[in-house]
CSV table of C-alpha atoms and ligand atoms in Angstrom, one decimal:
chain,number,residue,atom,x,y,z
A,240,MET,CA,96.2,96.3,148.4
A,241,LEU,CA,96.7,100.0,148.0
A,242,GLU,CA,94.0,102.4,147.1
A,243,ILE,CA,94.9,106.1,146.7
A,244,SER,CA,92.2,108.7,146.2
A,245,ASP,CA,92.5,112.4,145.6
A,246,LEU,CA,96.0,112.8,147.0
A,247,ALA,CA,97.0,116.4,146.8
A,248,VAL,CA,100.4,117.7,147.9
A,249,GLY,CA,101.8,121.2,147.8
A,250,PHE,CA,105.1,122.9,148.5
A,251,SER,CA,106.0,126.4,149.6
A,252,ARG,CA,109.0,128.1,148.3
A,253,GLU,CA,110.1,131.7,148.8
A,254,GLY,CA,106.8,132.7,150.3
A,255,ARG,CA,104.8,131.1,147.4
A,256,PHE,CA,102.8,127.9,147.5
A,257,ALA,CA,102.2,125.5,144.6
A,258,ARG,CA,100.4,122.2,144.2
A,259,VAL,CA,102.7,119.5,143.0
A,260,ILE,CA,100.3,116.6,143.2
A,261,HIS,CA,96.8,117.1,141.8
A,262,ASP,CA,94.1,114.8,143.1
A,263,LEU,CA,96.0,111.7,142.4
A,264,SER,CA,93.9,108.5,142.4
A,265,TYR,CA,95.0,105.0,141.6
A,266,SER,CA,95.1,101.5,143.1
A,267,VAL,CA,97.4,98.6,143.1
A,268,GLU,CA,96.2,95.0,143.3
A,269,ARG,CA,97.9,92.3,145.3
A,270,GLY,CA,100.7,90.8,143.3
A,271,GLU,CA,100.7,93.6,140.7
A,272,THR,CA,103.9,95.5,139.7
A,273,LEU,CA,103.1,99.1,138.9
A,274,GLY,CA,105.7,101.1,137.0
A,275,ILE,CA,105.5,104.8,137.4
A,276,VAL,CA,107.3,106.9,134.8
A,277,GLY,CA,107.6,110.6,134.0
A,278,GLU,CA,110.2,113.3,133.6
A,279,SER,CA,112.0,115.0,136.4
A,280,GLY,CA,109.6,117.0,138.6
A,281,SER,CA,106.4,115.1,137.7
A,282,GLY,CA,105.8,114.2,141.3
A,283,LYS,CA,106.9,110.6,141.4
A,284,SER,CA,109.0,110.8,144.5
A,285,VAL,CA,106.9,113.4,146.3
A,286,HIS,CA,103.8,111.3,146.1
A,287,ALA,CA,105.7,108.2,147.4
A,288,LEU,CA,107.2,110.2,150.2
A,289,ALA,CA,103.7,111.5,151.1
A,290,LEU,CA,102.4,107.9,151.2
A,291,LEU,CA,105.2,106.8,153.5
A,292,GLY,CA,104.9,109.8,155.9
A,293,LEU,CA,108.4,110.9,154.8
A,294,LEU,CA,107.5,114.2,153.1
A,295,PRO,CA,109.4,117.1,154.6
A,296,GLN,CA,106.6,119.2,156.2
A,297,PRO,CA,107.3,122.1,155.8
A,298,PRO,CA,108.1,123.0,153.0
A,299,GLY,CA,105.8,120.2,151.8
A,300,LYS,CA,102.2,119.7,152.8
A,301,VAL,CA,99.6,117.0,152.3
A,302,LEU,CA,96.5,118.9,151.3
A,303,GLY,CA,94.1,116.0,151.2
A,304,GLY,CA,93.3,112.5,150.1
A,305,ARG,CA,93.3,109.0,151.3
A,306,ALA,CA,95.7,106.1,150.9
A,307,LEU,CA,94.2,102.8,152.1
A,308,PHE,CA,96.8,100.2,152.6
A,309,GLU,CA,95.4,96.9,153.8
A,310,GLY,CA,92.5,98.8,155.2
A,311,GLU,CA,94.4,101.6,157.0
A,312,ASP,CA,94.6,105.2,155.7
A,313,LEU,CA,98.4,105.9,155.5
A,314,LEU,CA,97.7,109.6,155.4
A,315,ALA,CA,95.9,109.5,158.7
A,316,LEU,CA,98.1,107.2,160.7
A,317,PRO,CA,100.3,108.4,163.6
A,318,GLU,CA,104.0,108.5,163.0
A,319,SER,CA,104.6,105.5,165.3
A,320,ARG,CA,102.3,103.3,163.2
A,321,LEU,CA,103.9,104.5,160.0
A,322,ARG,CA,107.3,103.7,161.4
A,323,ASP,CA,106.0,100.2,162.1
A,324,LEU,CA,104.7,99.8,158.6
A,325,ARG,CA,107.9,101.1,156.9
A,326,GLY,CA,110.4,98.3,156.8
A,327,GLY,CA,107.6,96.0,158.0
A,328,ARG,CA,104.6,95.5,155.7
A,329,ILE,CA,106.0,98.1,153.4
A,330,GLY,CA,109.5,97.8,152.1
A,331,VAL,CA,111.2,100.9,150.6
A,332,VAL,CA,114.2,101.2,148.3
A,333,PHE,CA,115.5,104.6,147.4
A,334,GLN,CA,117.9,105.8,144.7
A,335,ASP,CA,121.0,106.5,146.6
A,336,PRO,CA,122.1,103.6,148.8
A,337,MET,CA,125.1,105.6,150.1
A,338,THR,CA,122.9,108.2,151.8
A,339,ALA,CA,120.3,105.6,152.8
A,340,LEU,CA,122.8,103.3,154.5
A,341,ASN,CA,124.5,104.4,157.7
A,342,PRO,CA,128.2,104.7,157.0
A,343,VAL,CA,129.3,104.0,160.6
A,344,LEU,CA,127.2,100.8,161.1
A,345,THR,CA,128.1,97.4,159.7
A,346,ILE,CA,126.0,96.0,157.0
A,347,GLY,CA,125.0,93.1,159.3
A,348,ARG,CA,123.7,95.5,161.9
A,349,GLN,CA,121.7,97.5,159.4
A,350,ILE,CA,120.0,94.4,158.0
A,351,ALA,CA,119.5,92.9,161.5
A,352,GLU,CA,117.9,96.1,162.9
A,353,PRO,CA,114.5,95.9,161.2
A,354,LEU,CA,114.3,92.1,162.0
A,355,ILE,CA,114.9,92.8,165.6
A,356,ARG,CA,112.4,95.7,165.6
A,357,HIS,CA,109.6,94.3,163.5
A,358,LYS,CA,110.0,90.6,163.9
A,359,GLY,CA,111.3,90.4,167.5
A,360,LEU,CA,114.4,88.3,166.6
A,361,SER,CA,117.4,88.2,168.8
A,362,MET,CA,120.6,89.8,167.5
A,363,ARG,CA,122.0,86.4,166.8
A,364,GLN,CA,118.9,85.2,165.0
A,365,ALA,CA,118.8,88.4,163.0
A,366,LEU,CA,122.4,88.1,161.9
A,367,ASP,CA,121.8,84.6,160.7
A,368,ARG,CA,118.8,85.9,158.8
A,369,ALA,CA,120.9,88.8,157.5
A,370,ALA,CA,123.4,86.3,156.0
A,371,GLU,CA,120.6,84.4,154.3
A,372,LEU,CA,119.2,87.7,152.9
A,373,LEU,CA,122.6,88.7,151.5
A,374,ASP,CA,122.8,85.4,149.9
A,375,LEU,CA,119.3,85.8,148.5
A,376,VAL,CA,120.3,89.1,146.8
A,377,GLY,CA,123.3,87.5,145.3
A,378,ILE,CA,126.1,88.7,147.6
A,379,ARG,CA,128.6,85.9,147.9
A,380,ASP,CA,130.4,85.0,151.0
A,381,ALA,CA,127.7,86.6,153.1
A,382,ARG,CA,128.9,85.6,156.5
A,383,ARG,CA,132.3,87.3,155.9
A,384,ARG,CA,130.6,90.5,154.7
A,385,LEU,CA,128.3,91.1,157.6
A,386,PRO,CA,130.9,92.9,159.7
A,387,GLN,CA,131.9,95.2,156.8
A,388,PHE,CA,130.9,98.8,156.3
A,389,PRO,CA,129.0,100.3,153.4
A,390,HIS,CA,132.1,101.9,151.8
A,391,GLU,CA,133.5,98.4,151.5
A,392,PHE,CA,130.8,97.5,149.0
A,393,SER,CA,130.5,98.7,145.3
A,394,GLY,CA,127.5,100.7,144.2
A,395,GLY,CA,125.7,97.7,142.8
A,396,MET,CA,126.4,95.7,146.0
A,397,ARG,CA,125.1,98.5,148.2
A,398,GLN,CA,121.9,98.6,146.2
A,399,ARG,CA,121.6,94.9,146.8
A,400,VAL,CA,122.1,95.5,150.5
A,401,MET,CA,119.3,98.1,150.4
A,402,ILE,CA,117.1,95.5,148.7
A,403,ALA,CA,118.0,92.9,151.3
A,404,ILE,CA,117.0,95.4,154.0
A,405,ALA,CA,113.8,96.3,152.2
A,406,ILE,CA,112.6,92.7,151.8
A,407,SER,CA,114.0,91.5,155.2
A,408,CYS,CA,110.6,91.5,156.8
A,409,GLU,CA,108.9,90.1,153.7
A,410,PRO,CA,106.9,93.2,153.0
A,411,ALA,CA,103.5,92.9,151.3
A,412,LEU,CA,104.3,96.0,149.3
A,413,LEU,CA,107.7,97.2,148.0
A,414,ILE,CA,108.1,100.8,146.9
A,415,ALA,CA,111.2,101.4,144.9
A,416,ASP,CA,112.2,104.9,143.8
A,417,GLU,CA,114.8,104.8,141.0
A,418,PRO,CA,116.6,102.0,142.7
A,419,THR,CA,118.8,101.3,139.7
A,420,THR,CA,119.3,104.7,138.2
A,421,ALA,CA,122.8,105.2,139.6
A,422,LEU,CA,124.0,101.8,138.4
A,423,ASP,CA,125.5,100.7,135.1
A,424,VAL,CA,123.4,98.8,132.6
A,425,THR,CA,124.7,95.4,133.4
A,426,VAL,CA,124.3,95.7,137.1
A,427,GLN,CA,120.8,97.3,136.5
A,428,GLY,CA,119.8,94.2,134.5
A,429,GLN,CA,121.0,92.0,137.3
A,430,ILE,CA,119.0,93.9,139.9
A,431,LEU,CA,115.9,93.8,137.8
A,432,ASP,CA,116.2,90.0,137.4
A,433,LEU,CA,116.8,89.7,141.1
A,434,MET,CA,113.6,91.8,141.8
A,435,ALA,CA,111.5,89.7,139.4
A,436,GLY,CA,112.7,86.6,141.1
A,437,LEU,CA,112.0,87.9,144.6
A,438,ARG,CA,108.6,89.1,143.6
A,439,GLU,CA,107.7,85.6,142.5
A,440,ARG,CA,109.2,84.0,145.6
A,441,LEU,CA,107.7,86.4,148.1
A,442,GLY,CA,104.5,87.2,146.2
A,443,MET,CA,105.3,90.9,146.6
A,444,THR,CA,103.3,93.8,145.2
A,445,MET,CA,105.6,96.4,143.8
A,446,ILE,CA,105.5,100.1,142.9
A,447,TRP,CA,108.6,100.8,140.7
A,448,ILE,CA,109.4,104.5,140.1
A,449,THR,CA,111.7,105.2,137.2
A,450,HIS,CA,112.7,107.5,134.3
A,451,ASP,CA,113.3,104.5,132.2
A,452,MET,CA,110.6,103.1,129.9
A,453,GLY,CA,112.8,100.1,129.2
A,454,VAL,CA,112.7,99.2,132.9
A,455,VAL,CA,109.0,99.5,133.0
A,456,ALA,CA,108.7,97.2,129.9
A,457,GLY,CA,110.9,94.7,131.7
A,458,ILE,CA,109.3,94.6,135.1
A,459,ALA,CA,105.8,96.1,135.3
A,460,ASP,CA,102.3,94.8,134.7
A,461,THR,CA,100.8,98.2,134.7
A,462,ILE,CA,102.4,101.5,133.6
A,463,GLN,CA,101.3,104.8,135.0
A,464,VAL,CA,102.6,107.9,133.2
A,465,MET,CA,102.8,111.1,135.3
A,466,TYR,CA,103.2,114.7,134.3
A,467,ALA,CA,103.0,117.8,136.5
A,468,GLY,CA,101.6,115.8,139.4
A,469,ARG,CA,98.9,114.1,137.5
A,470,ILE,CA,98.3,110.8,135.8
A,471,MET,CA,98.3,111.3,132.0
A,472,GLU,CA,97.8,107.7,131.1
A,473,ARG,CA,97.7,104.3,132.8
A,474,GLY,CA,97.0,100.8,131.7
A,475,PRO,CA,98.4,97.3,131.2
A,476,VAL,CA,102.0,97.7,129.8
A,477,GLU,CA,101.3,95.8,126.6
A,478,ALA,CA,98.3,97.9,125.7
A,479,VAL,CA,100.0,101.3,126.5
A,480,PHE,CA,103.2,100.4,124.6
A,481,ALA,CA,101.3,99.1,121.6
A,482,SER,CA,98.9,102.0,121.4
A,483,PRO,CA,99.6,105.0,123.6
A,484,ARG,CA,96.8,107.5,123.8
A,485,SER,CA,98.5,110.4,125.5
A,486,ALA,CA,100.8,112.5,123.5
A,487,TYR,CA,103.1,112.6,126.5
A,488,THR,CA,103.4,108.8,126.6
A,489,TRP,CA,103.9,108.8,122.9
A,490,GLY,CA,106.7,111.3,123.3
A,491,LEU,CA,108.4,109.2,125.9
A,492,LEU,CA,108.2,106.1,123.7
A,493,GLN,CA,109.4,108.1,120.7
A,494,SER,CA,112.3,109.3,122.7
A,495,LEU,CA,113.5,105.8,123.4
A,496,PRO,CA,116.6,104.7,121.5
A,497,HIS,CA,115.6,102.9,118.3
A,498,GLY,CA,114.3,99.4,118.4
A,499,ALA,CA,113.9,97.3,121.6
A,500,HIS,CA,113.4,98.7,125.0
A,501,PRO,CA,116.4,97.4,126.9
A,502,PRO,CA,117.0,98.3,130.5
A,503,GLY,CA,119.2,101.4,130.4
A,504,GLY,CA,117.4,102.6,127.3
A,505,ARG,CA,117.3,106.0,128.8
A,506,LEU,CA,114.8,108.7,127.6
A,507,ARG,CA,116.0,111.3,125.3
A,508,GLN,CA,114.4,114.7,125.7
A,509,ILE,CA,110.9,115.6,124.6
A,510,PRO,CA,111.1,119.1,123.1
A,511,GLY,CA,110.1,121.9,125.4
A,512,GLN,CA,110.5,122.5,129.1
A,513,PRO,CA,109.0,120.5,131.9
A,514,PRO,CA,106.4,122.7,133.6
A,515,ASP,CA,107.2,125.1,136.4
A,516,MET,CA,104.8,124.0,139.1
A,517,PHE,CA,104.7,127.6,140.4
A,518,ASN,CA,103.4,128.7,137.0
A,519,LEU,CA,101.3,125.9,135.6
A,520,PRO,CA,99.4,126.7,132.4
A,521,PRO,CA,95.6,126.4,132.6
A,522,GLY,CA,94.1,123.3,131.1
A,523,ASP,CA,96.2,120.2,130.2
A,524,PRO,CA,99.7,120.9,131.6
A,525,PHE,CA,101.3,119.1,128.7
A,526,ALA,CA,99.4,121.2,126.0
A,527,PRO,CA,102.3,123.7,125.5
A,528,ARG,CA,104.6,120.9,124.4
A,529,ASN,CA,102.0,118.8,122.6
A,530,PRO,CA,102.0,119.0,118.8
A,531,PHE,CA,98.5,117.5,118.8
A,532,ALA,CA,96.9,119.9,121.4
A,533,THR,CA,93.5,121.3,120.5
A,534,GLU,CA,92.1,124.6,121.7
A,535,ARG,CA,90.3,122.9,124.5
A,536,CYS,CA,93.6,121.5,125.9
A,537,PHE,CA,94.7,125.0,126.7
A,538,LYS,CA,91.6,125.8,128.6
A,539,GLU,CA,90.3,122.8,130.5
A,540,ALA,CA,92.1,120.0,132.2
A,541,PRO,CA,91.0,116.6,130.8
A,542,PRO,CA,89.7,114.0,133.3
A,543,LEU,CA,91.1,110.4,133.2
A,544,ARG,CA,88.8,108.3,131.1
A,545,GLN,CA,88.7,104.7,129.9
A,546,VAL,CA,90.1,104.5,126.4
A,547,PRO,CA,87.3,103.4,124.1
A,548,GLY,CA,88.0,100.1,122.4
A,549,SER,CA,91.1,99.4,124.5
A,550,VAL,CA,91.4,96.9,127.4
A,551,PRO,CA,89.6,97.7,130.7
A,552,GLY,CA,91.9,99.9,132.9
A,553,HIS,CA,93.6,101.6,130.0
A,554,VAL,CA,92.8,105.2,130.9
A,555,VAL,CA,94.0,108.5,129.5
A,556,ALA,CA,93.6,112.2,130.2
A,557,ALA,CA,93.4,113.8,126.8
A,558,TRP,CA,90.9,115.9,124.8
A,559,TYR,CA,92.4,114.9,121.5
A,560,ASP,CA,92.3,111.5,119.8
A,561,LEU,CA,96.0,110.5,119.4
A,562,PRO,CA,95.6,107.7,116.9
A,563,ALA,CA,93.5,109.9,114.6
A,564,ALA,CA,95.9,112.8,115.1
A,565,LEU,CA,98.9,110.6,114.2
A,566,GLN,CA,97.2,109.3,111.1
A,567,ALA,CA,96.4,112.8,110.0
A,568,ALA,CA,99.9,114.1,110.7
A,569,PRO,CA,102.2,114.5,107.6
B,258,LIG,N1,111.8,120.2,149.1
B,258,LIG,C1,111.1,120.7,148.1
B,258,LIG,N2,110.8,122.0,148.1
B,258,LIG,C2,110.1,122.6,147.1
B,258,LIG,N3,109.6,121.9,146.1
B,258,LIG,C3,109.9,120.6,146.0
B,258,LIG,C4,110.7,119.9,147.0
B,258,LIG,N4,110.7,118.6,146.7
B,258,LIG,C5,110.1,118.5,145.5
B,258,LIG,N5,109.6,119.7,145.1
B,258,LIG,C6,108.8,119.9,143.9
B,258,LIG,O1,107.8,118.9,143.8
B,258,LIG,C7,107.6,118.6,142.4
B,258,LIG,C8,107.7,117.1,142.3
B,258,LIG,O2,109.0,116.6,142.6
B,258,LIG,P1,109.4,115.1,142.6
B,258,LIG,O3,110.7,115.0,143.4
B,258,LIG,O4,108.3,114.3,143.1
B,258,LIG,O5,109.7,114.8,141.1
B,258,LIG,P2,110.1,113.4,140.5
B,258,LIG,O6,109.0,113.0,139.5
B,258,LIG,O7,110.4,112.4,141.6
B,258,LIG,O8,111.4,113.8,139.7
B,258,LIG,P3,112.8,113.0,139.5
B,258,LIG,O9,112.6,112.2,138.3
B,258,LIG,O10,113.8,114.1,139.2
B,258,LIG,O11,113.1,112.3,140.7
B,258,LIG,C9,108.7,119.3,141.6
B,258,LIG,O12,108.1,120.4,141.0
B,258,LIG,C10,109.7,119.8,142.7
B,258,LIG,O13,110.3,121.0,142.3
B,259,LIG,MG1,112.2,111.5,142.1
């Protein structure tokens, strides 16, 4: 459904230029849910914005790559076509529903608008559909709520409205960037259940960006761990959780609160500082924080490779052998 190859993105700041996405390649199969995790600044949002044609350029710049979505290269499309896809074949949910919703338009209008634009419905038809969608995302009394404004909804309810808008045109692909981060754990759990149900009903493919390993465990088929604009490890969720091969993934899993991985099981810190993209170390960018780093890690960036003996598609970028290093560790 989506095949990204060699995506590179840079930013300029105060007269300097830095690469923040390094030759990112991955693909997502139809019906798959991909969970993308990584600490702040790892490039999760920037890469999604670049795919959607929403990267602020300047200061950002797409330096190269391809992103084939249903056969079209998103990175080469004119803005008009991208606008067509966003909210149409590709649904998007961002973190902060208050800034994403227009405060002066009613909820009904905001849900109706993409239906009119992408599906050619009349206002009346679109409002009928809007009521159905609010109902679908678990907002009661939908008819009565259509004429209300965003500030009349709670945070959790606004996020549901955002999801209703994102799925209104039954997108083939939904990209969600930290859609539940601002919500309390209970509401977050409800939204995740809602998304899992919608995915089943609509047969959606999803990319779910989060800080939260617990969320990934709950919703994703595949996990992709990013650091400093690269993929450090990727694979089926069960395989990666059972036997991580990147010290960074291992650190993220170690930093989970003890025991299960419930939604809201927020990451504690991995020791050391996230990298400064304007002063990246040579070699593996995680090496300075990696207790298992070898000499080679500081010199040469490791390529992503299939993990020997693991399931197909479990890939890691590491020069060291993590299971062996863990066994040897005191
Ligand atoms: N407008 C901007 N100007 C300069 N640099 C930027 C800008 N936006 C993002 N960056 C840089 O791009 C890199 C990737 O940022 P990005 O927002 O994608 O991280 P993220 O993984 O989404 O983090 P978070 O978990 O905090 O959302 C960071 O180094 C960040 O400083
Ligand atoms: Mg982000």
